Coordinates of C-alpha atoms in Angstrom, one line a residue:
Chain E
M15 CA 236.2 -113.6 238.7
A16 CA 239.6 -115.1 237.8
I17 CA 240.8 -116.1 241.2
G18 CA 241.8 -119.8 241.0
Q19 CA 240.9 -120.0 237.4
E20 CA 244.6 -120.1 236.2
K21 CA 245.6 -122.7 238.6
A22 CA 242.5 -125.0 238.5
E23 CA 243.7 -128.3 237.4
L24 CA 242.0 -131.1 235.5
T25 CA 242.3 -134.7 237.1
L26 CA 241.3 -138.1 235.9
G27 CA 239.7 -140.3 238.5
P28 CA 240.5 -144.0 238.7
V29 CA 238.9 -146.2 236.1
L30 CA 235.9 -147.6 238.1
F31 CA 235.0 -150.4 235.7
N32 CA 236.6 -153.8 235.0
W33 CA 238.4 -153.2 231.7
Q34 CA 240.7 -155.7 230.1
P35 CA 244.2 -155.0 231.4
E36 CA 245.6 -154.2 227.9
R37 CA 242.8 -151.8 227.3
W38 CA 243.4 -150.2 230.6
R39 CA 247.1 -149.8 229.8
D40 CA 246.6 -148.4 226.4
F41 CA 244.0 -145.9 227.8
Y42 CA 246.5 -144.6 230.2
Y43 CA 249.3 -144.4 227.5
R44 CA 247.0 -142.3 225.4
I45 CA 246.1 -140.0 228.5
A46 CA 249.8 -139.7 229.2
D47 CA 250.6 -138.6 225.7
E48 CA 247.6 -136.5 224.7
A49 CA 245.2 -135.5 227.6
P50 CA 245.6 -132.1 229.2
V51 CA 245.1 -133.4 232.8
G52 CA 247.5 -132.6 235.7
T53 CA 246.9 -135.5 238.1
V54 CA 245.9 -139.0 237.3
Y55 CA 244.4 -141.4 239.9
L56 CA 245.3 -145.1 239.4
G57 CA 244.2 -148.0 241.4
E58 CA 241.1 -150.3 241.9
A59 CA 238.5 -148.4 243.9
I60 CA 235.7 -151.0 243.6
C61 CA 236.6 -154.6 244.0
S62 CA 239.8 -156.2 245.4
K63 CA 239.2 -159.3 243.3
R64 CA 240.0 -157.2 240.2
G65 CA 243.1 -155.8 241.5
P66 CA 245.8 -158.4 240.6
F67 CA 245.0 -158.3 236.9
F68 CA 246.5 -154.7 236.6
D69 CA 249.6 -155.4 238.6
P70 CA 251.9 -156.2 235.6
Y71 CA 250.9 -152.7 234.0
Y72 CA 251.4 -150.3 236.9
E73 CA 255.0 -149.7 236.4
P74 CA 255.0 -148.9 232.6
V75 CA 251.8 -146.9 233.1
V76 CA 253.2 -144.8 235.9
E77 CA 256.5 -144.3 233.9
R78 CA 254.5 -143.1 230.8
L79 CA 252.2 -140.8 232.8
T80 CA 255.2 -139.3 234.7
A81 CA 257.1 -138.9 231.3
G82 CA 253.9 -137.1 230.1
G83 CA 254.2 -134.6 232.9
K84 CA 251.3 -136.0 235.0
T85 CA 251.3 -136.4 238.7
V86 CA 250.2 -139.9 239.6
A87 CA 248.2 -140.8 242.8
F88 CA 246.8 -144.1 244.0
S89 CA 243.2 -144.3 244.9
T90 CA 242.3 -147.0 247.6
L91 CA 239.3 -149.3 247.7
S92 CA 236.1 -147.6 248.6
E93 CA 234.8 -150.5 250.7
V94 CA 237.2 -152.4 252.9
M95 CA 236.0 -155.5 254.7
L96 CA 237.5 -158.8 253.6
R97 CA 241.1 -159.8 254.3
L98 CA 242.1 -159.3 250.6
D99 CA 240.7 -155.7 250.8
R100 CA 242.6 -155.0 254.0
Q101 CA 245.9 -156.4 252.5
M102 CA 245.5 -154.1 249.4
I103 CA 245.1 -151.1 251.6
E104 CA 248.0 -152.0 253.8
R105 CA 250.2 -152.6 250.8
V106 CA 249.4 -149.3 249.0
C107 CA 249.8 -147.3 252.1
A108 CA 253.1 -148.9 253.1
S109 CA 255.2 -147.1 250.5
P110 CA 256.0 -143.7 251.8
D111 CA 256.8 -142.3 248.3
L112 CA 253.3 -143.0 246.9
L113 CA 250.8 -140.2 246.8
V114 CA 247.6 -142.0 248.0
E115 CA 244.0 -141.0 247.9
A116 CA 242.1 -142.6 250.8
N117 CA 238.5 -143.7 250.1
D118 CA 237.8 -145.2 253.4
A119 CA 238.8 -144.7 257.0
S120 CA 241.1 -147.7 257.1
A121 CA 243.4 -146.0 254.5
V122 CA 243.4 -142.9 256.6
F123 CA 244.4 -145.1 259.6
Y124 CA 247.6 -145.8 257.7
L125 CA 248.2 -142.5 256.1
R126 CA 247.6 -140.1 259.0
G127 CA 250.6 -138.0 259.8
R128 CA 251.8 -137.8 256.2
P129 CA 250.5 -135.9 253.2
H130 CA 247.7 -137.6 251.4
H131 CA 244.5 -137.1 249.4
I132 CA 240.9 -137.8 250.6
G133 CA 238.7 -139.4 247.9
P134 CA 235.0 -138.9 247.1
F135 CA 233.9 -142.0 249.0
M136 CA 235.1 -140.5 252.3
N137 CA 232.1 -138.4 253.0
V138 CA 233.6 -135.0 253.6
Y139 CA 230.6 -132.6 253.5
N140 CA 231.8 -129.8 255.8
E141 CA 234.7 -127.7 257.0
Q142 CA 234.9 -129.4 260.5
A143 CA 235.4 -132.8 258.8
A144 CA 237.8 -131.3 256.3
L145 CA 239.9 -129.6 258.9
A146 CA 240.0 -132.6 261.2
L147 CA 241.5 -134.5 258.2
V148 CA 243.8 -131.7 257.2
Q149 CA 245.3 -131.8 260.7
R150 CA 246.0 -135.4 260.1
G151 CA 247.7 -134.9 256.8
A152 CA 245.0 -134.5 254.1
R153 CA 246.2 -132.0 251.4
N154 CA 243.4 -132.5 248.9
I155 CA 239.8 -133.4 249.5
C156 CA 237.5 -134.6 246.7
V157 CA 233.8 -134.0 247.8
P158 CA 231.0 -136.6 247.4
T159 CA 229.2 -136.5 244.1
E160 CA 225.9 -135.5 245.8
M161 CA 227.5 -132.3 247.3
P162 CA 225.4 -129.2 246.3
A163 CA 227.1 -126.0 245.1
S164 CA 225.8 -124.1 248.0
A165 CA 227.8 -126.4 250.5
L166 CA 230.8 -126.6 248.2
R167 CA 231.0 -122.8 248.2
E168 CA 230.9 -122.7 252.0
L169 CA 233.5 -125.4 252.3
C170 CA 235.9 -123.7 249.9
A171 CA 235.6 -120.4 251.8
A172 CA 236.1 -122.1 255.2
V173 CA 239.4 -123.9 254.1
R174 CA 240.9 -121.2 252.0
T175 CA 243.5 -120.3 254.6
H176 CA 244.5 -123.9 255.2
M177 CA 246.9 -126.1 253.3
V178 CA 244.3 -128.1 251.4
T179 CA 242.7 -128.0 248.0
I180 CA 239.2 -129.0 247.2
E181 CA 238.3 -131.2 244.2
A182 CA 234.9 -132.1 242.6
Q183 CA 233.9 -134.5 239.9
V184 CA 232.6 -132.8 236.8
F185 CA 232.2 -135.6 234.3
G186 CA 231.0 -139.2 234.2
R187 CA 228.6 -141.5 235.8
M188 CA 227.9 -140.5 239.5
S189 CA 228.6 -143.1 242.2
L190 CA 225.3 -143.5 244.2
A191 CA 225.8 -146.5 246.4
L192 CA 228.2 -149.3 247.5
S193 CA 227.2 -152.6 248.9
A194 CA 228.8 -155.8 250.3
R195 CA 226.9 -157.7 247.6
C196 CA 228.0 -157.8 244.0
Y197 CA 225.0 -156.9 241.8
H198 CA 226.9 -157.8 238.6
A199 CA 227.2 -161.4 240.0
R200 CA 223.6 -161.3 241.2
A201 CA 222.3 -160.2 237.8
H202 CA 224.0 -163.3 236.3
G203 CA 222.7 -165.7 239.1
R204 CA 226.1 -165.9 240.7
T205 CA 227.6 -164.7 244.0
K206 CA 230.6 -162.4 244.8
D207 CA 232.8 -165.4 245.3
S208 CA 231.7 -167.2 242.1
C209 CA 231.5 -164.1 239.9
Q210 CA 233.8 -165.3 237.2
F211 CA 234.4 -161.6 236.6
V212 CA 231.2 -161.0 234.6
C213 CA 231.6 -157.3 235.1
E214 CA 234.3 -157.3 232.4
N215 CA 231.6 -157.4 229.8
D216 CA 230.3 -154.0 230.7
P217 CA 233.1 -151.4 230.4
D218 CA 230.7 -148.6 231.2
G219 CA 228.6 -150.6 233.6
L220 CA 225.4 -152.6 233.2
D221 CA 222.2 -150.6 232.6
L222 CA 219.3 -151.2 234.9
K223 CA 215.9 -150.3 233.5
A224 CA 212.7 -149.4 235.6
L225 CA 209.7 -151.5 234.8
D226 CA 208.3 -148.9 232.4
G227 CA 211.6 -149.3 230.3
R228 CA 213.2 -146.1 231.5
S229 CA 217.0 -146.5 232.0
F230 CA 217.6 -145.6 235.7
L231 CA 220.9 -146.8 237.2
T232 CA 224.2 -148.5 236.3
I233 CA 225.6 -151.6 238.0
N234 CA 229.3 -151.9 238.5
G235 CA 230.0 -154.9 240.8
I236 CA 229.3 -153.7 244.4
Q237 CA 228.8 -150.2 243.1
T238 CA 225.6 -148.6 241.8
L239 CA 226.0 -145.5 239.6
S240 CA 223.7 -143.2 237.8
Y241 CA 222.6 -144.0 234.3
D242 CA 223.2 -140.4 233.3
Y243 CA 226.6 -138.8 233.0
L244 CA 227.4 -135.9 235.3
N245 CA 228.5 -132.9 233.1
L246 CA 229.4 -129.7 234.9
I247 CA 231.2 -128.0 232.0
R248 CA 228.8 -125.0 232.0
Q249 CA 229.5 -124.6 235.7
V250 CA 233.3 -124.4 235.3
P251 CA 233.6 -120.7 235.8
D252 CA 231.3 -120.9 238.9
L253 CA 233.5 -123.8 240.3
C254 CA 236.7 -121.8 239.7
A255 CA 235.2 -118.7 241.2
M256 CA 234.3 -120.4 244.4
G257 CA 237.9 -121.8 244.6
V258 CA 237.6 -125.5 243.6
A259 CA 241.1 -126.2 242.6
R260 CA 240.7 -129.6 240.9
L261 CA 238.0 -130.8 238.6
R262 CA 237.7 -134.5 238.2
L263 CA 236.8 -136.5 235.1
S264 CA 235.6 -140.1 235.7
P265 CA 236.8 -142.4 233.0
H266 CA 234.5 -144.0 230.4
T267 CA 235.0 -145.7 227.1
C268 CA 234.2 -142.5 225.2
D269 CA 236.9 -140.3 224.0
M270 CA 238.4 -139.0 227.3
V271 CA 241.1 -137.0 225.5
A272 CA 238.4 -135.1 223.8
V273 CA 236.4 -134.7 227.1
A274 CA 239.6 -133.3 228.9
S275 CA 240.4 -131.0 226.0
A276 CA 236.9 -129.5 226.1
F277 CA 237.2 -128.8 229.9
R278 CA 240.7 -127.5 229.5
D279 CA 239.6 -125.1 226.8
V280 CA 236.9 -123.8 229.0
L281 CA 239.2 -123.5 232.0
D282 CA 241.6 -121.5 229.8
R283 CA 238.9 -119.4 228.4
R284 CA 239.7 -120.4 224.8
I285 CA 236.1 -121.3 224.4
E286 CA 232.9 -120.4 226.1
P287 CA 231.1 -123.0 228.4
D288 CA 228.4 -123.3 225.8
E289 CA 230.8 -124.3 223.1
G290 CA 232.3 -126.8 225.5
M291 CA 228.9 -128.3 226.0
Q292 CA 228.5 -128.5 222.2
R293 CA 231.7 -130.4 222.0
L294 CA 230.6 -132.9 224.7
N295 CA 227.3 -133.3 223.0
A296 CA 229.1 -134.1 219.8
L297 CA 230.5 -137.1 221.5
Q298 CA 227.0 -138.7 221.3
L299 CA 227.2 -140.8 224.5
S300 CA 224.7 -143.5 225.0
A301 CA 223.2 -141.8 228.1
P302 CA 222.0 -138.2 228.7
F303 CA 223.9 -135.6 230.8
S304 CA 222.7 -134.3 234.2
N305 CA 223.7 -131.9 236.8
G306 CA 220.9 -131.8 239.4
F307 CA 223.0 -132.6 242.5
Y308 CA 225.0 -129.3 241.9
Y309 CA 221.7 -127.4 242.2
G310 CA 220.3 -129.4 245.1
K311 CA 217.8 -130.9 242.7
P312 CA 217.2 -134.6 241.9
G313 CA 220.6 -135.9 240.6
Y314 CA 219.2 -137.0 237.3
S315 CA 217.8 -133.6 236.3
L316 CA 219.6 -131.2 234.0
V317 CA 219.4 -127.6 235.2
N318 CA 220.1 -124.7 232.9
P319 CA 222.7 -122.6 234.7
E320 CA 221.1 -119.3 233.5
A321 CA 217.7 -120.3 234.8
A322 CA 219.2 -121.4 238.1
R323 CA 220.9 -118.0 238.4
A324 CA 217.7 -116.1 237.6
T325 CA 215.8 -117.9 240.4
V326 CA 218.5 -117.3 243.1
Chain Q
M14 CA 225.3 -174.7 276.8
S15 CA 226.1 -172.9 280.0
A16 CA 225.2 -169.4 281.0
T17 CA 228.7 -168.6 281.8
E18 CA 229.7 -168.7 278.1
F19 CA 227.8 -165.3 277.6
H20 CA 228.1 -162.0 279.1
R21 CA 224.6 -160.5 279.1
P22 CA 224.3 -158.3 276.0
E23 CA 222.6 -154.9 276.1
L24 CA 219.4 -154.6 274.1
V25 CA 219.3 -151.3 272.2
C26 CA 215.9 -150.4 271.1
P27 CA 214.4 -147.8 268.7
A28 CA 212.3 -145.0 270.0
G29 CA 210.7 -142.7 267.4
T30 CA 208.4 -141.1 270.0
P31 CA 208.5 -140.7 273.9
A32 CA 205.6 -143.2 274.0
A33 CA 207.7 -145.7 272.1
A34 CA 210.7 -145.1 274.4
R35 CA 208.5 -145.8 277.5
A36 CA 207.1 -148.9 275.9
A37 CA 210.6 -150.2 274.9
V38 CA 211.9 -149.7 278.5
D39 CA 208.8 -151.3 280.0
A40 CA 209.2 -154.2 277.7
G41 CA 212.9 -154.7 278.9
A42 CA 215.1 -152.5 276.7
D43 CA 218.5 -151.8 278.4
A44 CA 218.9 -148.7 276.2
V45 CA 216.6 -146.7 273.8
Y46 CA 218.0 -144.6 271.0
C47 CA 216.2 -141.5 269.6
G48 CA 216.7 -138.4 267.4
L49 CA 215.8 -134.8 267.2
Q50 CA 213.1 -133.4 265.0
N51 CA 215.5 -132.3 262.2
A52 CA 218.2 -133.4 259.8
T53 CA 220.7 -134.3 262.4
N54 CA 219.5 -138.0 262.5
A55 CA 218.9 -140.6 259.8
R56 CA 215.2 -141.1 260.5
N57 CA 214.1 -137.5 259.9
F58 CA 210.5 -138.3 259.2
P59 CA 207.4 -136.1 259.7
G60 CA 205.6 -137.0 262.9
L61 CA 208.7 -138.7 264.5
N62 CA 211.4 -137.8 266.9
F63 CA 211.8 -135.6 270.0
T64 CA 211.8 -132.0 271.1
E65 CA 214.4 -131.0 273.7
E66 CA 211.7 -131.2 276.5
E67 CA 210.7 -134.7 275.4
I68 CA 214.3 -135.7 275.5
A69 CA 214.6 -134.4 279.0
E70 CA 211.4 -136.1 280.1
T71 CA 212.3 -139.4 278.4
A72 CA 215.8 -139.2 280.0
D73 CA 214.1 -139.0 283.3
Y74 CA 211.8 -141.9 282.7
V75 CA 214.5 -144.2 281.2
H76 CA 217.1 -143.3 283.9
G77 CA 214.4 -143.8 286.7
R78 CA 214.2 -147.5 285.5
G79 CA 217.9 -148.2 285.2
A80 CA 218.1 -147.9 281.4
K81 CA 220.0 -145.7 279.1
I82 CA 219.1 -143.1 276.5
L83 CA 221.2 -142.6 273.4
L84 CA 221.0 -139.7 270.8
A85 CA 221.5 -140.4 267.2
V86 CA 223.4 -137.5 265.6
N87 CA 224.3 -139.7 262.7
T88 CA 223.9 -137.7 259.5
F89 CA 226.5 -135.6 257.6
P90 CA 226.2 -131.8 258.0
P91 CA 226.7 -129.9 254.7
A92 CA 229.1 -126.9 255.1
G93 CA 227.3 -123.8 256.2
K94 CA 224.8 -125.9 258.3
F95 CA 227.2 -127.3 261.0
D96 CA 225.6 -125.3 263.7
L97 CA 222.5 -127.6 263.8
W98 CA 224.6 -130.6 264.4
R99 CA 226.7 -128.8 267.0
G100 CA 223.5 -127.8 268.7
A101 CA 222.4 -131.5 268.8
I102 CA 225.7 -132.5 270.6
D103 CA 225.4 -129.6 273.1
L104 CA 221.8 -130.6 273.8
A105 CA 222.9 -134.2 274.5
V106 CA 225.3 -133.0 277.1
R107 CA 222.9 -130.5 278.5
R108 CA 220.2 -133.1 279.0
G109 CA 222.4 -135.9 280.4
I110 CA 222.3 -138.3 277.4
D111 CA 224.3 -141.5 278.1
A112 CA 226.0 -141.6 274.7
V113 CA 225.8 -139.9 271.3
I114 CA 225.8 -142.0 268.0
V115 CA 227.8 -140.1 265.5
A116 CA 228.9 -140.7 261.8
D117 CA 230.5 -137.5 260.5
I118 CA 234.1 -136.9 261.2
G119 CA 233.5 -133.3 261.9
V120 CA 230.8 -134.0 264.4
A121 CA 233.0 -136.6 266.1
A122 CA 235.9 -134.1 266.2
Y123 CA 233.7 -131.4 267.7
A124 CA 232.2 -133.8 270.3
S125 CA 235.5 -135.2 271.4
S126 CA 237.3 -131.9 271.6
R127 CA 234.5 -129.9 273.3
Y128 CA 233.2 -132.7 275.6
P129 CA 236.0 -135.3 276.2
A130 CA 233.7 -137.0 278.9
L131 CA 230.8 -137.6 276.4
R132 CA 230.5 -141.1 275.5
M133 CA 230.5 -141.6 271.8
H134 CA 229.4 -144.5 269.6
L135 CA 230.1 -144.8 266.0
S136 CA 227.0 -145.0 263.9
V137 CA 226.5 -147.6 261.2
Q138 CA 226.2 -144.6 258.9
A139 CA 230.0 -144.1 259.3
G140 CA 230.5 -147.4 257.5
A141 CA 233.5 -148.6 259.4
S142 CA 233.7 -152.2 258.2
S143 CA 237.3 -153.2 259.1
P144 CA 239.4 -153.2 262.3
E145 CA 241.6 -150.4 260.9
A146 CA 238.7 -148.1 260.1
I147 CA 237.3 -148.7 263.6
R148 CA 240.6 -148.2 265.3
F149 CA 241.0 -144.8 263.4
Y150 CA 237.8 -143.6 265.0
C151 CA 238.7 -144.9 268.4
E152 CA 242.2 -143.6 268.5
E153 CA 241.4 -140.2 266.9
F154 CA 238.1 -139.4 268.5
G155 CA 237.8 -141.7 271.5
V156 CA 234.9 -143.7 270.2
K157 CA 233.8 -146.3 272.8
R158 CA 231.5 -148.5 270.7
V159 CA 231.1 -149.3 267.0
V160 CA 227.7 -150.2 265.4
L161 CA 228.8 -152.7 262.7
P162 CA 227.5 -152.5 259.1
R163 CA 225.0 -155.3 258.3
M164 CA 227.3 -156.8 255.8
L165 CA 229.4 -159.1 258.0
T166 CA 229.2 -162.7 258.9
V167 CA 229.1 -163.7 262.5
S168 CA 232.6 -165.2 262.2
E169 CA 233.9 -161.9 260.7
I170 CA 232.3 -160.0 263.6
A171 CA 234.2 -162.3 266.0
D172 CA 237.4 -161.7 264.1
I173 CA 236.9 -157.9 264.3
H174 CA 236.2 -158.2 268.0
R175 CA 239.6 -159.5 268.6
Q176 CA 241.3 -156.6 266.8
I177 CA 239.5 -153.5 268.1
P178 CA 239.7 -151.6 271.5
C179 CA 236.0 -150.8 271.7
E180 CA 232.7 -152.6 272.1
I181 CA 230.5 -153.9 269.2
E182 CA 226.8 -153.2 268.7
A183 CA 225.2 -155.4 266.0
F184 CA 221.8 -155.3 264.3
V185 CA 219.6 -158.3 265.1
F186 CA 216.2 -157.2 263.7
G187 CA 214.5 -154.9 261.4
N188 CA 214.8 -153.2 258.1
I189 CA 217.8 -154.5 256.2
G190 CA 219.3 -151.8 254.1
M191 CA 221.0 -153.3 251.2
M192 CA 223.5 -150.5 250.5
A193 CA 226.4 -149.7 252.7
E194 CA 225.0 -147.3 255.2
G195 CA 226.2 -143.7 254.9
R196 CA 227.2 -144.3 251.3
C197 CA 224.0 -144.2 249.5
S198 CA 222.7 -141.3 247.4
L199 CA 219.9 -143.3 245.6
T200 CA 217.1 -141.3 247.1
N201 CA 218.8 -138.0 246.3
Y202 CA 219.3 -139.0 242.7
A203 CA 215.5 -139.7 242.3
T204 CA 214.0 -137.0 244.5
G205 CA 216.6 -134.2 245.4
V206 CA 216.5 -135.2 249.2
S207 CA 219.7 -136.6 250.6
T208 CA 219.8 -139.6 253.0
N209 CA 223.2 -138.4 254.3
M210 CA 222.6 -134.7 254.6
D211 CA 218.8 -134.6 255.3
G212 CA 218.3 -137.8 257.1
I213 CA 215.7 -139.2 254.8
C214 CA 215.5 -142.3 252.7
S215 CA 212.6 -142.7 250.3
A216 CA 210.5 -139.9 251.7
A217 CA 206.8 -140.8 251.9
G218 CA 205.8 -137.5 250.1
D219 CA 207.8 -138.7 247.0
V220 CA 206.2 -142.2 247.0
H221 CA 203.3 -142.5 244.6
Y222 CA 201.0 -145.4 244.0
D223 CA 198.9 -145.7 240.8
E224 CA 196.3 -148.4 240.7
D225 CA 194.9 -149.9 237.4
A226 CA 191.5 -151.2 236.7
A227 CA 192.5 -154.7 237.8
G228 CA 193.8 -153.5 241.1
N229 CA 197.5 -153.7 240.2
L230 CA 199.6 -151.2 241.8
T231 CA 202.6 -149.3 240.2
V232 CA 204.9 -147.8 242.8
R233 CA 207.1 -144.7 242.0
L234 CA 209.7 -142.8 243.8
G235 CA 209.7 -139.4 242.2
N236 CA 209.5 -140.1 238.5
F237 CA 211.0 -143.6 238.7
V238 CA 209.0 -146.8 238.7
L239 CA 210.2 -149.0 241.6
D240 CA 207.9 -151.9 241.3
R241 CA 204.5 -153.3 240.2
F242 CA 202.3 -155.5 242.3
G243 CA 199.4 -157.8 241.6
C244 CA 196.3 -157.1 243.9
N245 CA 197.1 -160.2 245.9
E246 CA 200.8 -159.4 246.5
S247 CA 201.9 -157.9 249.8
A248 CA 204.3 -155.0 249.4
G249 CA 206.9 -153.6 251.8
Y250 CA 207.7 -149.9 252.0
P251 CA 209.1 -148.9 248.7
T252 CA 212.8 -148.0 248.5
I253 CA 215.1 -148.1 245.4
C254 CA 217.2 -150.9 246.8
K255 CA 214.2 -153.1 247.1
G256 CA 212.6 -152.4 243.7
R257 CA 212.3 -154.6 240.7
Y258 CA 214.2 -153.8 237.5
S259 CA 215.2 -155.3 234.2
C260 CA 218.6 -155.7 232.6
S261 CA 220.2 -157.4 229.6
A262 CA 221.5 -160.3 231.7
R263 CA 217.9 -161.3 232.8
T264 CA 214.9 -162.3 230.8
E265 CA 212.4 -161.3 233.5
P266 CA 212.3 -158.3 235.9
Y267 CA 214.0 -159.1 239.2
Y268 CA 215.0 -157.6 242.6
A269 CA 218.4 -156.3 241.4
F270 CA 219.6 -155.4 244.9
E271 CA 217.5 -157.2 247.5
E272 CA 213.9 -158.7 248.0
P273 CA 211.7 -156.9 250.5
V274 CA 212.7 -158.8 253.6
T275 CA 213.3 -158.2 257.2
L276 CA 216.4 -159.0 259.1
N277 CA 215.8 -161.5 261.9
L278 CA 218.8 -162.9 263.6
S279 CA 217.1 -164.6 266.5
A280 CA 218.5 -168.0 265.5
L281 CA 222.0 -166.6 265.5
L282 CA 221.7 -164.8 268.9
P283 CA 223.9 -167.4 270.8
D284 CA 226.6 -167.1 268.1
L285 CA 226.5 -163.3 268.2
M286 CA 226.7 -163.3 272.0
R287 CA 229.7 -165.7 271.7
A288 CA 231.3 -163.5 269.0
G289 CA 231.8 -160.8 271.6
V290 CA 228.9 -158.5 270.7
T291 CA 228.2 -156.1 273.6
A292 CA 225.0 -154.8 272.4
L293 CA 222.1 -156.1 270.2
K294 CA 220.3 -153.4 268.2
I295 CA 216.8 -153.4 267.0
E296 CA 215.9 -151.2 264.0
G297 CA 212.8 -149.3 263.6
R298 CA 212.4 -145.8 265.0
Q299 CA 209.7 -145.3 262.3
R300 CA 207.7 -148.1 263.7
S301 CA 204.7 -148.0 266.0
R302 CA 204.7 -148.3 269.8
A303 CA 202.9 -151.6 269.6
Y304 CA 205.5 -152.9 267.2
V305 CA 208.4 -151.8 269.4
K306 CA 206.8 -153.2 272.5
A307 CA 206.3 -156.7 270.8
V308 CA 209.7 -156.9 269.3
V309 CA 211.5 -155.8 272.4
A310 CA 209.6 -158.2 274.7
A311 CA 210.4 -161.1 272.4
F312 CA 214.0 -160.3 272.2
R313 CA 214.2 -159.7 275.9
K314 CA 212.9 -163.1 276.5
A315 CA 215.1 -164.7 273.9
V316 CA 218.3 -163.1 275.3
D317 CA 217.4 -164.1 278.8
D318 CA 216.5 -167.6 277.8
I319 CA 219.8 -168.0 276.1
G320 CA 221.6 -166.6 279.1
A321 CA 219.8 -169.2 281.2
G322 CA 220.8 -172.0 278.9
K323 CA 217.4 -172.4 277.3
E324 CA 216.4 -172.6 273.6
A325 CA 215.1 -169.2 272.4
R326 CA 211.9 -169.0 270.1
L327 CA 211.0 -166.0 268.2
A328 CA 208.4 -167.4 265.8
D329 CA 205.8 -164.7 266.5
L330 CA 208.1 -162.0 265.2
I331 CA 207.6 -163.3 261.7
A332 CA 204.2 -161.6 261.6
L333 CA 205.9 -158.2 262.2
T334 CA 208.4 -158.6 259.4
E335 CA 208.2 -156.6 256.2
G336 CA 206.3 -158.4 253.4
Y337 CA 206.1 -161.3 255.8
R338 CA 209.4 -162.7 254.9
E339 CA 212.7 -162.7 256.8
T340 CA 216.4 -163.1 256.2
E341 CA 219.6 -163.6 258.1
G342 CA 221.2 -161.3 255.5
A343 CA 225.0 -161.4 255.5
F344 CA 225.3 -162.7 258.9
R345 CA 225.1 -166.5 258.4
S346 CA 227.1 -167.0 255.2
K347 CA 229.1 -165.0 252.8
T348 CA 227.2 -166.5 249.8
W349 CA 224.7 -163.7 250.5
R350 CA 227.2 -161.5 248.8

């Protein structure tokens, strides 16, 4: 079914890790020039302490992305508690020309009444929550990473006649938990206040292994992510058919232009999903792919879409 | 200190069963909170929770003794299943529940538009940790009380109190979840059961213990090893956030998130009461009736002693804490973070 397939857009979520500011800038320059993505989310979603390092580079990055034909949106902090966190939210939401993605109710507090996006940390699992937010100005909603396809399909159908689009992450490590405590600092025997920004040493996060040596989770400051990378490239036709309008790639140090191109080619039916999968496999990431959440299975599992269809 | 410094806080106590609810009220609880036997609440465990008839009977018992009954409808309905949550709110109204405890924006919107007179508390699962987030729920959905996340210090709680139009309920005792409530998919990642959507964290059916010849235990959740214990170590209930792991920054396995400890804020009770906390919450709907009775009685006495200007002592509660160790978590100092 082709409905939605033409207009489905690739987006790039915010960089969740603490990259060196120059690396961060150069990454977005290349995205601006080469990646077939429609919307790019900028902004620090994890830790307000990291925020100021990127301030000097927002203006040139936004300029370059805009020149490259990309829509730019700002993602807000996922956990808002400290004075510094709250100031960041107020500042981002104060400017009426910015398109902002709210990742916490404190951002929605400021954004209600004007068009905005709702981010994946906001816990929109159902149509009632979606419509309550649409009434208050939400125009795009990115669902939580653990959202199963069965609920995503129902959500898309229920909001179809409303002025809102649905977005879902299709690539990158999955956010699994947030905490007030910084686990990067804890790993190094420090606290959040005395962290000395040790998270900058792990541009894709810090691997956490179970006692049997199996890689399990990834630490990124106050955030815990999966060890595996989510990969829904073989589910792209399914996602388009149910009406998901935006597919989100979460940035990593791997070749994100190649990742975006593979997804775009599948979206445009230039290649089959299986070939897209082969191209992503060829990137030889350090961790395996998984898609279990989509099928209502353990998130780390990798379900073959044909097998899943056969059992329905 | 003088008794006039404090208003008398409400003691809000866990009730996993009708028997626990009666025990809590008899031991001095001002309110009990409970859930239905389904995914609409965050303690959806086998053998726990209430049928509609039990809710009605318990409401009668509780109200007859001047206490309140609250219904936790504090999980997140996945699209297509909203009717179950709608039914829970309808039931609460039908059975004269004093307040519902909600987390999902859709559930809050339904309850506030359908039943404007129904009193609504914002669950800790909503993760509202700033004055602006709390005000959003108050202004949009008429929330009357917020249950604060267990990540704030007492002085931060006092600060929030000054900036919000609703009451504050704070946890004082019980299991301390290390992850921000309502934002944790760790169990789902390992087992396929979602804490947010199914109301289950670290389901007993997915926990496995393997014992070696020396009596050492290996604990797994699904296929993932969470910890190993020597035969003389005492172990708390296994969850991913209290497991031991290894990483490149450490030479030895360590508790990457938190040690198996129980939150015990008895020593901070006067400070919490001064910070403007209206209600003190005890965690533990999954606990036994005897546990509930002991903890509630101890806290009842402590709160009354403080109100009367006496020193409160809660030493006996340590025996009930998980792994026999306790913590004040985030509440005393931000170095916890």
